[in-house]
PDB file of C-alpha atoms and ligand atoms in Angstrom:
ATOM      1  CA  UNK A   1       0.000   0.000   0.000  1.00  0.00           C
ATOM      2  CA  UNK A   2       1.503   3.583  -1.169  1.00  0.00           C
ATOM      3  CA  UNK A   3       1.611   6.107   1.439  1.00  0.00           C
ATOM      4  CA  UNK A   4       0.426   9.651  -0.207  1.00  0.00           C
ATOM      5  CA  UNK A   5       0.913  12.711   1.310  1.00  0.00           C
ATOM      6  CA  UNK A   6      -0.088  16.497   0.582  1.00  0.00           C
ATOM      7  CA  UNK A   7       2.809  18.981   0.188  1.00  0.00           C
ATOM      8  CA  UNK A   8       0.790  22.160  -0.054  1.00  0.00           C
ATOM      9  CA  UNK A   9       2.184  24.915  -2.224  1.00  0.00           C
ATOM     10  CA  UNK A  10       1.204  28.468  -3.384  1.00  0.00           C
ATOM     11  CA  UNK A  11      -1.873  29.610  -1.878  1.00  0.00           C
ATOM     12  CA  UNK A  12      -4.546  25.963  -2.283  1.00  0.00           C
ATOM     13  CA  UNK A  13      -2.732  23.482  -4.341  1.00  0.00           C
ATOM     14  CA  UNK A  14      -1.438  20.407  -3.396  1.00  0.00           C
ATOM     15  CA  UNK A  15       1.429  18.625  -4.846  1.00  0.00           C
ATOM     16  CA  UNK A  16       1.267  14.620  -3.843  1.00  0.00           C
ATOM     17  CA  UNK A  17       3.941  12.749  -2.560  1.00  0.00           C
ATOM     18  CA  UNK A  18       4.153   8.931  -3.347  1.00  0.00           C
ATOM     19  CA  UNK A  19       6.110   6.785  -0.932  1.00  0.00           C
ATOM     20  CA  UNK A  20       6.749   2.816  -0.628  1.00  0.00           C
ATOM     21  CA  UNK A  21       6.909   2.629   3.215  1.00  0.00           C
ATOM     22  CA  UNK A  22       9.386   0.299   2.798  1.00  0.00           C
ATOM     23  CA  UNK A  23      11.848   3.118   1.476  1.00  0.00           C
ATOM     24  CA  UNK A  24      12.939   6.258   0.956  1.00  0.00           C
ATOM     25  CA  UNK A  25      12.325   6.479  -3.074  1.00  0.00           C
ATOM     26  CA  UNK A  26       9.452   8.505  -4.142  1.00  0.00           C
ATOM     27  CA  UNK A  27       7.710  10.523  -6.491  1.00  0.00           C
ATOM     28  CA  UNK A  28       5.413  13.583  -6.843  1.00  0.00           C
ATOM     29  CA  UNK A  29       2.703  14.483  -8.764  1.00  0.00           C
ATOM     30  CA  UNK A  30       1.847  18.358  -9.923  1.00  0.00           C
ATOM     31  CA  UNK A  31       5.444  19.682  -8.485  1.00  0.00           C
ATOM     32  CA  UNK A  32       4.306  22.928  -9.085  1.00  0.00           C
ATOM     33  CA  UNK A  33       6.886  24.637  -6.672  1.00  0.00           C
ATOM     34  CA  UNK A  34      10.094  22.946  -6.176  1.00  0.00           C
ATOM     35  CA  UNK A  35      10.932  24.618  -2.798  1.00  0.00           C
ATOM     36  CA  UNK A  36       8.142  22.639  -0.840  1.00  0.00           C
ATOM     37  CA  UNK A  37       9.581  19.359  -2.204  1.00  0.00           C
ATOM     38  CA  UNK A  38      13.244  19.530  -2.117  1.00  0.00           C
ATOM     39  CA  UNK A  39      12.704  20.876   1.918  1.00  0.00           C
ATOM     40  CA  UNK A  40      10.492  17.870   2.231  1.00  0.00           C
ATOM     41  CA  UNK A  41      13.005  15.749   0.622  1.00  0.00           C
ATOM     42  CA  UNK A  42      15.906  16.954   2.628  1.00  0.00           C
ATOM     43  CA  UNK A  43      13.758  16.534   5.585  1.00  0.00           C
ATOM     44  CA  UNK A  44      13.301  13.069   5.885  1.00  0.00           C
ATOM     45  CA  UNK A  45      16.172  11.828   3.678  1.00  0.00           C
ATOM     46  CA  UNK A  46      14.068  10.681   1.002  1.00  0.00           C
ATOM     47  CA  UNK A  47      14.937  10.047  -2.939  1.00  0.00           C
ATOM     48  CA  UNK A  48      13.185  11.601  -5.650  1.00  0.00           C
ATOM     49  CA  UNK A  49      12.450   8.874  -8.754  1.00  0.00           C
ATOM     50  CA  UNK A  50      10.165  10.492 -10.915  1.00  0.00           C
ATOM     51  CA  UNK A  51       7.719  13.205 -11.681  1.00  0.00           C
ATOM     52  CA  UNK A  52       4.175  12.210 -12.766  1.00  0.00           C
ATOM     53  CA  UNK A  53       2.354  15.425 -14.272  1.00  0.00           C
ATOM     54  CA  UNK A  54      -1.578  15.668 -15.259  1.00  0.00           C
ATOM     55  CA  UNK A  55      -1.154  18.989 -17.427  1.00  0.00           C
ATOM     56  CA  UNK A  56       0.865  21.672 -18.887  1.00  0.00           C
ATOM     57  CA  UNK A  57      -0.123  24.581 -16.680  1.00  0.00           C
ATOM     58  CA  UNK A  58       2.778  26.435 -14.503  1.00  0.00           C
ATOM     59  CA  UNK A  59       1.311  25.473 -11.437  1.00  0.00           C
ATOM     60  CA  UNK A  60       1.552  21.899 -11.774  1.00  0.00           C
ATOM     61  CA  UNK A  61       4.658  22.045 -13.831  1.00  0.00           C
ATOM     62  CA  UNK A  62       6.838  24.886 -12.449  1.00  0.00           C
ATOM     63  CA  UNK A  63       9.346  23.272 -10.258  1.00  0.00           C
ATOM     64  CA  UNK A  64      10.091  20.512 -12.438  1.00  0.00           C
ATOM     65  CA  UNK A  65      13.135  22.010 -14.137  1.00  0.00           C
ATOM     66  CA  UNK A  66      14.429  22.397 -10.207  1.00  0.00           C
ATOM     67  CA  UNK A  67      13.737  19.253  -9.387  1.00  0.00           C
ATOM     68  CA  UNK A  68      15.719  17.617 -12.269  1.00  0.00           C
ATOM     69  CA  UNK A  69      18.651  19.757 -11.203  1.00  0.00           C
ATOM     70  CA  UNK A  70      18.746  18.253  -7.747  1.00  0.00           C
ATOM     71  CA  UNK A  71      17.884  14.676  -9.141  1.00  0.00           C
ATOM     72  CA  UNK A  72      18.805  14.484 -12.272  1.00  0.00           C
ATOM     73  CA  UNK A  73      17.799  10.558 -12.859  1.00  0.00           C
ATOM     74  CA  UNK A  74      14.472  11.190 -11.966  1.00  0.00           C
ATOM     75  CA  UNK A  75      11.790  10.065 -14.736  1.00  0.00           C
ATOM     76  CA  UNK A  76       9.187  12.739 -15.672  1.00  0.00           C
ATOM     77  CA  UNK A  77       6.049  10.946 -17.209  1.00  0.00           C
ATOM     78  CA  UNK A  78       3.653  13.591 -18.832  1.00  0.00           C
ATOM     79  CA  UNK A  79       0.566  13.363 -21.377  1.00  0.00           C
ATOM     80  CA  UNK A  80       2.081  12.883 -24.699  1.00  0.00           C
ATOM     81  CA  UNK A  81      -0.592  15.493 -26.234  1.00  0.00           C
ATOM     82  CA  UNK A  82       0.730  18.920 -24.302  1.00  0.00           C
ATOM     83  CA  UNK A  83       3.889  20.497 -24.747  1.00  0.00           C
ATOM     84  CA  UNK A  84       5.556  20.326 -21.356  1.00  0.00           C
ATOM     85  CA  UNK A  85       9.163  20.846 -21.001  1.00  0.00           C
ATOM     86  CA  UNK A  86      12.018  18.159 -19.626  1.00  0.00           C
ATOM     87  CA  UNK A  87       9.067  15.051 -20.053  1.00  0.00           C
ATOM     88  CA  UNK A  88      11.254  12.058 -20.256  1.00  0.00           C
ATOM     89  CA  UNK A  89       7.988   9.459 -20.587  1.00  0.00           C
ATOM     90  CA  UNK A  90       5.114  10.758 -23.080  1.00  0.00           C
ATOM     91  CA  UNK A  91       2.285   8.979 -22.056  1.00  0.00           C
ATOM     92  CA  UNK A  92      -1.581   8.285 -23.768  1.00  0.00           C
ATOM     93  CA  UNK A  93      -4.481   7.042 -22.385  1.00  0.00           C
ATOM     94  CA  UNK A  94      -4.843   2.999 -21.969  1.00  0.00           C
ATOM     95  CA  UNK A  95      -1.027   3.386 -21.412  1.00  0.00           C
ATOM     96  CA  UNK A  96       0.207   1.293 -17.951  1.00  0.00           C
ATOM     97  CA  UNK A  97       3.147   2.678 -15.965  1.00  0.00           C
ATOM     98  CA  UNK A  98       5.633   0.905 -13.522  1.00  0.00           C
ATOM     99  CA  UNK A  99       6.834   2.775 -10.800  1.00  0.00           C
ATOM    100  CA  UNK A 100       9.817   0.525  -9.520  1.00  0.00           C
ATOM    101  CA  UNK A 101      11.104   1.937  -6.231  1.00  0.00           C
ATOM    102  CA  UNK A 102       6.679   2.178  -5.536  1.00  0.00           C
ATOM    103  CA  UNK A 103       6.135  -1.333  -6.215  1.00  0.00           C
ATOM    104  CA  UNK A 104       3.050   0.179  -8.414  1.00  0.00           C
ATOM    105  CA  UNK A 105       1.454   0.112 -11.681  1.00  0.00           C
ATOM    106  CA  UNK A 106      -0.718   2.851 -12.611  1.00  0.00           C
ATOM    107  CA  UNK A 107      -2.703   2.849 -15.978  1.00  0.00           C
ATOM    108  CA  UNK A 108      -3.151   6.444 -17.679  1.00  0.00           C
ATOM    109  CA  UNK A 109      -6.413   8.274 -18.294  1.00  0.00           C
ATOM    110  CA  UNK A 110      -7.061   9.981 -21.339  1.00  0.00           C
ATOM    111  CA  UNK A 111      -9.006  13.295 -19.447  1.00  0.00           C
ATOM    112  CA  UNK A 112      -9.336  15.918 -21.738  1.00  0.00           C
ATOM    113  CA  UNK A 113     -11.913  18.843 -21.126  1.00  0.00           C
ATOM    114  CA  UNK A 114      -9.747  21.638 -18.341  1.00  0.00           C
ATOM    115  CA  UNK A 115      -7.249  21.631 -21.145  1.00  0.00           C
ATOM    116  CA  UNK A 116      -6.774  19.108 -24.322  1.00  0.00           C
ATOM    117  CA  UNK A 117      -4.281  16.527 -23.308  1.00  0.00           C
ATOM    118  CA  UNK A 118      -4.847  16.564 -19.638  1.00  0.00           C
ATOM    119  CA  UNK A 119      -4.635  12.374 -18.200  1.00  0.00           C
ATOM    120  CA  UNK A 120      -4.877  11.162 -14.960  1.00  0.00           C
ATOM    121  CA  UNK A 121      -2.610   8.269 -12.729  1.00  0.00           C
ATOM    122  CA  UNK A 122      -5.213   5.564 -11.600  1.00  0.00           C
ATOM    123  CA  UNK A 123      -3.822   2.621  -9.389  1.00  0.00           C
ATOM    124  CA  UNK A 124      -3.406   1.164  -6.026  1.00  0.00           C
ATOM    125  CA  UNK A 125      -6.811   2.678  -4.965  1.00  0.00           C
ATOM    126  CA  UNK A 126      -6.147   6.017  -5.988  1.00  0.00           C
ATOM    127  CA  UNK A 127      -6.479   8.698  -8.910  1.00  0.00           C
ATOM    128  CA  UNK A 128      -4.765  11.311  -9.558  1.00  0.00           C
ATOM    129  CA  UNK A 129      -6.462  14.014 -11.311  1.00  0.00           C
ATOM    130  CA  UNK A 130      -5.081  16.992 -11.657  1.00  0.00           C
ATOM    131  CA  UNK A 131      -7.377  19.610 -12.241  1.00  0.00           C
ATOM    132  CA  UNK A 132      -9.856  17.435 -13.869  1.00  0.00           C
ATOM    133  CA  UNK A 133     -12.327  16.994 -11.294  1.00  0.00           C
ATOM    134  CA  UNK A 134     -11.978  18.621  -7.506  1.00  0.00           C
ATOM    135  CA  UNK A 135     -13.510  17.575  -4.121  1.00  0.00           C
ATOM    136  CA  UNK A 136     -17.346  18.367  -4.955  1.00  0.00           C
ATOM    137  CA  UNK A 137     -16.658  20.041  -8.541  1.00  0.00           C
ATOM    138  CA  UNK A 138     -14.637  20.163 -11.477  1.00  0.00           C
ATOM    139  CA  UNK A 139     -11.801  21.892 -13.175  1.00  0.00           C
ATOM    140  CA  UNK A 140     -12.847  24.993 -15.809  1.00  0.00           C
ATOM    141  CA  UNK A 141     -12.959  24.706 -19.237  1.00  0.00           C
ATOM    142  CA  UNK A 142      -9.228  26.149 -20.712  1.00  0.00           C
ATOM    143  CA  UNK A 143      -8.193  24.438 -23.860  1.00  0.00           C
ATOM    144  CA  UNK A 144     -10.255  21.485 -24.120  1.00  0.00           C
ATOM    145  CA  UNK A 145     -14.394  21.575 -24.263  1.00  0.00           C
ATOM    146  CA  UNK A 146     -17.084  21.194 -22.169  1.00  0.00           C
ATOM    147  CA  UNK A 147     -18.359  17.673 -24.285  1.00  0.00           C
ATOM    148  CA  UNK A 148     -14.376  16.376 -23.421  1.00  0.00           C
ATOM    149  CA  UNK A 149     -15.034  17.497 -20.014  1.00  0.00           C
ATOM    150  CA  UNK A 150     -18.197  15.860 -19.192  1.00  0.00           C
ATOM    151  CA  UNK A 151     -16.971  12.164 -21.024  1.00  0.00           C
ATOM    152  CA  UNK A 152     -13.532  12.883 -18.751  1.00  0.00           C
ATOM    153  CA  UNK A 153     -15.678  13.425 -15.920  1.00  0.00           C
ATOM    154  CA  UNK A 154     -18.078  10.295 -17.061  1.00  0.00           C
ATOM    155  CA  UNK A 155     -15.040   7.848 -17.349  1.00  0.00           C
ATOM    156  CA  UNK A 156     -14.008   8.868 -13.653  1.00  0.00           C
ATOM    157  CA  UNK A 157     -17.396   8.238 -12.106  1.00  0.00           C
ATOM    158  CA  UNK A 158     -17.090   4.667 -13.863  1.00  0.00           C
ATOM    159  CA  UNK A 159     -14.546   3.906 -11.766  1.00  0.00           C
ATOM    160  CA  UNK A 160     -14.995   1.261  -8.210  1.00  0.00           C
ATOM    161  CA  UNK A 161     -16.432   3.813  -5.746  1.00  0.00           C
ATOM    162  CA  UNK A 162     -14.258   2.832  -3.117  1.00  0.00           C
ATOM    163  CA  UNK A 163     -11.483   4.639  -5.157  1.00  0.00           C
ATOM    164  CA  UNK A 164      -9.452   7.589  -3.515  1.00  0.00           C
ATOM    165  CA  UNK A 165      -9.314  10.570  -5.714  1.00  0.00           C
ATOM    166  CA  UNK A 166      -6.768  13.156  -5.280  1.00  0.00           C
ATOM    167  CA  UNK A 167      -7.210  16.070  -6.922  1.00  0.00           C
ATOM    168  CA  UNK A 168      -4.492  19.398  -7.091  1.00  0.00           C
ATOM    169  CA  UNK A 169      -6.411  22.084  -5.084  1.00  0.00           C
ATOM    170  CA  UNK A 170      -7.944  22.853  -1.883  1.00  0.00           C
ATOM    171  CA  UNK A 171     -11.580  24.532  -3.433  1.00  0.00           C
ATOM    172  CA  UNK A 172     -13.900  21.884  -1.618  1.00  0.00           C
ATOM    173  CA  UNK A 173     -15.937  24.921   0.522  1.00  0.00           C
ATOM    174  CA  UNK A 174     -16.361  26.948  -2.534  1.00  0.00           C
ATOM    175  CA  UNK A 175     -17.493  23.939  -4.288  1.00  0.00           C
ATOM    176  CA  UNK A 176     -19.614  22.674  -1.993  1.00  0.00           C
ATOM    177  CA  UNK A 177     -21.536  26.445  -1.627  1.00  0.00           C
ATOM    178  CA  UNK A 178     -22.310  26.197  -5.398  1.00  0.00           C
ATOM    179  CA  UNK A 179     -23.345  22.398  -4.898  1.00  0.00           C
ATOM    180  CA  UNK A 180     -26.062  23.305  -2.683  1.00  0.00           C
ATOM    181  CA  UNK A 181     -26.640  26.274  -4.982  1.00  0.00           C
ATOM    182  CA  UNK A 182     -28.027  23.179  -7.652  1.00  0.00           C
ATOM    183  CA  UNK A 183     -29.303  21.181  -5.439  1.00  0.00           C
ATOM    184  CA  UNK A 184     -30.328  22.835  -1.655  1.00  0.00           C
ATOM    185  CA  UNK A 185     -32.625  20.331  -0.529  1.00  0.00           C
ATOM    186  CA  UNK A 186     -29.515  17.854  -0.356  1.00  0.00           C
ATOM    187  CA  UNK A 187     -28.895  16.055   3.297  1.00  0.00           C
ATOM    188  CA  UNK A 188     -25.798  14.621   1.492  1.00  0.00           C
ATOM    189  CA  UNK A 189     -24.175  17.929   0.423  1.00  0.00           C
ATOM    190  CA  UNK A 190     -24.884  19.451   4.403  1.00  0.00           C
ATOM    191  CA  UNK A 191     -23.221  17.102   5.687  1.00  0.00           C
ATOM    192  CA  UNK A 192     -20.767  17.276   3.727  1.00  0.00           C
ATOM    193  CA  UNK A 193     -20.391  20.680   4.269  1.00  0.00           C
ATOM    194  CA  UNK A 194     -20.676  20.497   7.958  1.00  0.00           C
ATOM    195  CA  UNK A 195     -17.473  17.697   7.832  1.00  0.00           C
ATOM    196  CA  UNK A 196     -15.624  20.122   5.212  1.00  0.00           C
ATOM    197  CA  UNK A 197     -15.897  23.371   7.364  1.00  0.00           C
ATOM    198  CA  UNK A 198     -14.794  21.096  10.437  1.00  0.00           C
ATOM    199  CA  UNK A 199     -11.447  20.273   8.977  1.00  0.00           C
ATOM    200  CA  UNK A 200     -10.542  23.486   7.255  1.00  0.00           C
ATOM    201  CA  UNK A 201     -11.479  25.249  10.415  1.00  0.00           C
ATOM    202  CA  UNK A 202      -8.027  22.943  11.579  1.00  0.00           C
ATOM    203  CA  UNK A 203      -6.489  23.764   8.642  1.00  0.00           C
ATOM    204  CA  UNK A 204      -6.118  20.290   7.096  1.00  0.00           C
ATOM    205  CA  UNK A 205      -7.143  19.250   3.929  1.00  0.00           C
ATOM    206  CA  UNK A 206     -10.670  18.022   2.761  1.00  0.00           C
ATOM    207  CA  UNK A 207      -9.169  15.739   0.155  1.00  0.00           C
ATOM    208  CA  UNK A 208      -8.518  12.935  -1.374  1.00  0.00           C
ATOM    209  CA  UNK A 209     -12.021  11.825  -0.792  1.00  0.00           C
ATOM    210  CA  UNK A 210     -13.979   9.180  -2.108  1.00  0.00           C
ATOM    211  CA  UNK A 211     -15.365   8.667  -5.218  1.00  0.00           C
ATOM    212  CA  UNK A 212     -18.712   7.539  -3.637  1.00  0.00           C
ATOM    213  CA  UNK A 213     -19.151  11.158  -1.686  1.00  0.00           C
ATOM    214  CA  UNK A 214     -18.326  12.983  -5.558  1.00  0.00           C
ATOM    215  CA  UNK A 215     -21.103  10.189  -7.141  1.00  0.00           C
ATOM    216  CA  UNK A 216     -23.305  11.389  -3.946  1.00  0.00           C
ATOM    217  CA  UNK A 217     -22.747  14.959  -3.803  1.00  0.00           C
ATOM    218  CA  UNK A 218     -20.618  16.496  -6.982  1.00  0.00           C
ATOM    219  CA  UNK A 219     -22.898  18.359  -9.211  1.00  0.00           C
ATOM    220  CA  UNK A 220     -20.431  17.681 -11.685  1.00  0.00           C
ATOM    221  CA  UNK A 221     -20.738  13.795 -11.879  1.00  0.00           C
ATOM    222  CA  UNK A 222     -24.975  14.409 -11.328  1.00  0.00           C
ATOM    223  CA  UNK A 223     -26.094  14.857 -14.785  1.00  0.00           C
ATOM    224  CA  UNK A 224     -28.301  12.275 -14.771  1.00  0.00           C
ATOM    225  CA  UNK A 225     -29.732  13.165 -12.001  1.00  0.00           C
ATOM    226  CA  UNK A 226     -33.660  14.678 -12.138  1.00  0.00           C
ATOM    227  CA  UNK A 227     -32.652  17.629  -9.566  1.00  0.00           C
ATOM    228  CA  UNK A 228     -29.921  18.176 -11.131  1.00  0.00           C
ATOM    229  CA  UNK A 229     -31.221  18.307 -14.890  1.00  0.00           C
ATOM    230  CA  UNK A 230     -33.972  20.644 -13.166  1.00  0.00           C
ATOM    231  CA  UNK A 231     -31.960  23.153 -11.808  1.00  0.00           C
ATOM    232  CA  UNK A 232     -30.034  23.123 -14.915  1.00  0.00           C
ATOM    233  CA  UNK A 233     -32.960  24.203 -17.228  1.00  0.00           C
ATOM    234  CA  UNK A 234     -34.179  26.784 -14.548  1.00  0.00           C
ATOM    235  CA  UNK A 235     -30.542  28.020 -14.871  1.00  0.00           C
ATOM    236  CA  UNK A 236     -30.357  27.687 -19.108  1.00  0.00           C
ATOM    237  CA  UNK A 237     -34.303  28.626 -19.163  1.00  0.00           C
ATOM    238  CA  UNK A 238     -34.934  25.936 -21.775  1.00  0.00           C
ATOM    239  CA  UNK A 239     -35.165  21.777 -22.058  1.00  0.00           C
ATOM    240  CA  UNK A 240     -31.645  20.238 -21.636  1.00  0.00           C
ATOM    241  CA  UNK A 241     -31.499  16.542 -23.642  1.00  0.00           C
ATOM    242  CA  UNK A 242     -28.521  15.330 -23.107  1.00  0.00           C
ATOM    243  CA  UNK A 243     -25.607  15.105 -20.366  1.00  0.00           C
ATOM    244  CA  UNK A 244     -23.215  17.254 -21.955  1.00  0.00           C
ATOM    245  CA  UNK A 245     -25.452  19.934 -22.330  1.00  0.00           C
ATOM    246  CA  UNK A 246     -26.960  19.344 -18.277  1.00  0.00           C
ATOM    247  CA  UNK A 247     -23.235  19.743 -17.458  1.00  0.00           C
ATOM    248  CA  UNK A 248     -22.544  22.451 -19.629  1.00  0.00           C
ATOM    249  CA  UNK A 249     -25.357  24.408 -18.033  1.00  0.00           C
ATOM    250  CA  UNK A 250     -24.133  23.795 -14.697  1.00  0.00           C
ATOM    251  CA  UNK A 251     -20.372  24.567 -15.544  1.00  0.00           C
ATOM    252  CA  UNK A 252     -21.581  28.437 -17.178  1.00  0.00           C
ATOM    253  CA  UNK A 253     -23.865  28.699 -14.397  1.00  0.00           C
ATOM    254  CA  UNK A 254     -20.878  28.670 -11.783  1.00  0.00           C
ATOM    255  CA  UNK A 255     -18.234  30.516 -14.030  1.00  0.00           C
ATOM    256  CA  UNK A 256     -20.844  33.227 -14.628  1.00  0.00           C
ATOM    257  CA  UNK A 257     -22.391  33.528 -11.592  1.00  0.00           C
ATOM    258  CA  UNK A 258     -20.776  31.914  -8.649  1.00  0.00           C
ATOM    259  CA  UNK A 259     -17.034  32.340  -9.239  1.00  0.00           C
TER     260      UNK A 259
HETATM  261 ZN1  LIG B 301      -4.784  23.597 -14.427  1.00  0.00          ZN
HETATM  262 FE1  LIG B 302      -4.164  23.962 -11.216  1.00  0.00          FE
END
């Protein structure tokens, strides 16, 4: 079993350390700041393998020129379909990865939508996705499209719903006040809420969490749902007929008017 911590960095995200407890060899994921990781590194005498990045944008990608210079045999594994600097492993969707000093396999995601070539790291229990999908909502449209983002969104909720997703930024409260924006009469989404406010109000971090409490309470992953398709055509003031355009609806609705 991997132990995963949070390194946080800049103001919400968090940058995931990979460890095999049975050593000191490890890997990130999203090292958008170096400085966080090399002190963490230093720290505990640990040994940086590889990089595993979800997307191109600087704050999941900054510090990986850094980290290179202080371990320059680490492997940096990156969607083949974005142009990221110093990627050493291109990887596609349906690909598998072996870690070696992790003991792990992880297969790649194809999750296109918050930009075009964005994947996700799925194994061991856990998924990494970037800025694909937060803790109770989902990434903004960049470079990809809203239909990409839905299907991405679709192919995570197919996953077991035991699975541990860990996304790259602390935004669950803001999430969860436009969740109950869509659907208020939600005893789910409260209590989420209540548990959320708990642990930020001790600082610590409201993710991963599991994909059962997104498939209960992420408006996001809900477009199937009749409250959700409701509040959706209150919001678009016509019919909505598919998913896409239920999810669409929902995603304007909180870059126009929440955000
Ligand atoms: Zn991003
Ligand atoms: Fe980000």
């Amino acid at each position: 079993m991997l132990k995963i911590r949070p390194i946080p960095a800049f103001d919400d995200n968090y940058i995931w350390l990979l460890q095999n407890p049975a050593g000191p060899r490890v890997y990130v994921v999203d090292p958008g700041d170096e400085t966080p990781v090399l002190e963490l590194l230093a720290r505990e005498g640990l040994e940086l393998e590889g990089i595993l990045i979800t997307h191109k944008h600087g704050d999941h990608t900054g510090g990986v020129a850094d980290l290179l210079q202080a371990w320059p045999g680490a492997q940096v594994y990156g969607p083949a379909n974005e142009a990221i600097a110093n990627v050493t492993v291109r990887v596609n969707g349906g690909d598998s990865i072996n870690l070696p000093g992790l003991g792990v396999e992880f297969s790649v995601m194809d999750v296109p939508g918050h930009t075009e070539g964005h994947v996700a790291y799925y194994g061991d229990g856990a998924l990494f996705c970037g800025d694909t999908m937060f803790a109770a909502g989902c990434g903004r449209v960049f470079s990809g499209t809203h239909e990409q983002l839905h299907n991405s969104l679709q192919s995570i909720a197919a996953l077991p719903p035991e699975t541990m997703v860990y996304c790259a930024h602390e935004y669950t409260i803001a999430n969860l006040g436009f969740a109950k924006w869509v659907e208020p009469e939600s005893a789910a989404l409260l209590q989420r809420y209540r548990e959320a406010s708990e642990l930020r109000s001790r600082d610590e971090p409201t993710v991963p969490s599991q994909l059962q409490l997104e498939l209960d309470t992420n408006p996001f992953l809900r477009s199937a749902e009749l409250t959700v398709i409701a509040a959706a055509e209150r919001y678009a003031g016509k019919k909505l007929t598919t998913g896409a355009e239920v999810f669409t609806a929902i995603r304007n609705w909180k870059d126009r008017e929440y955000d």
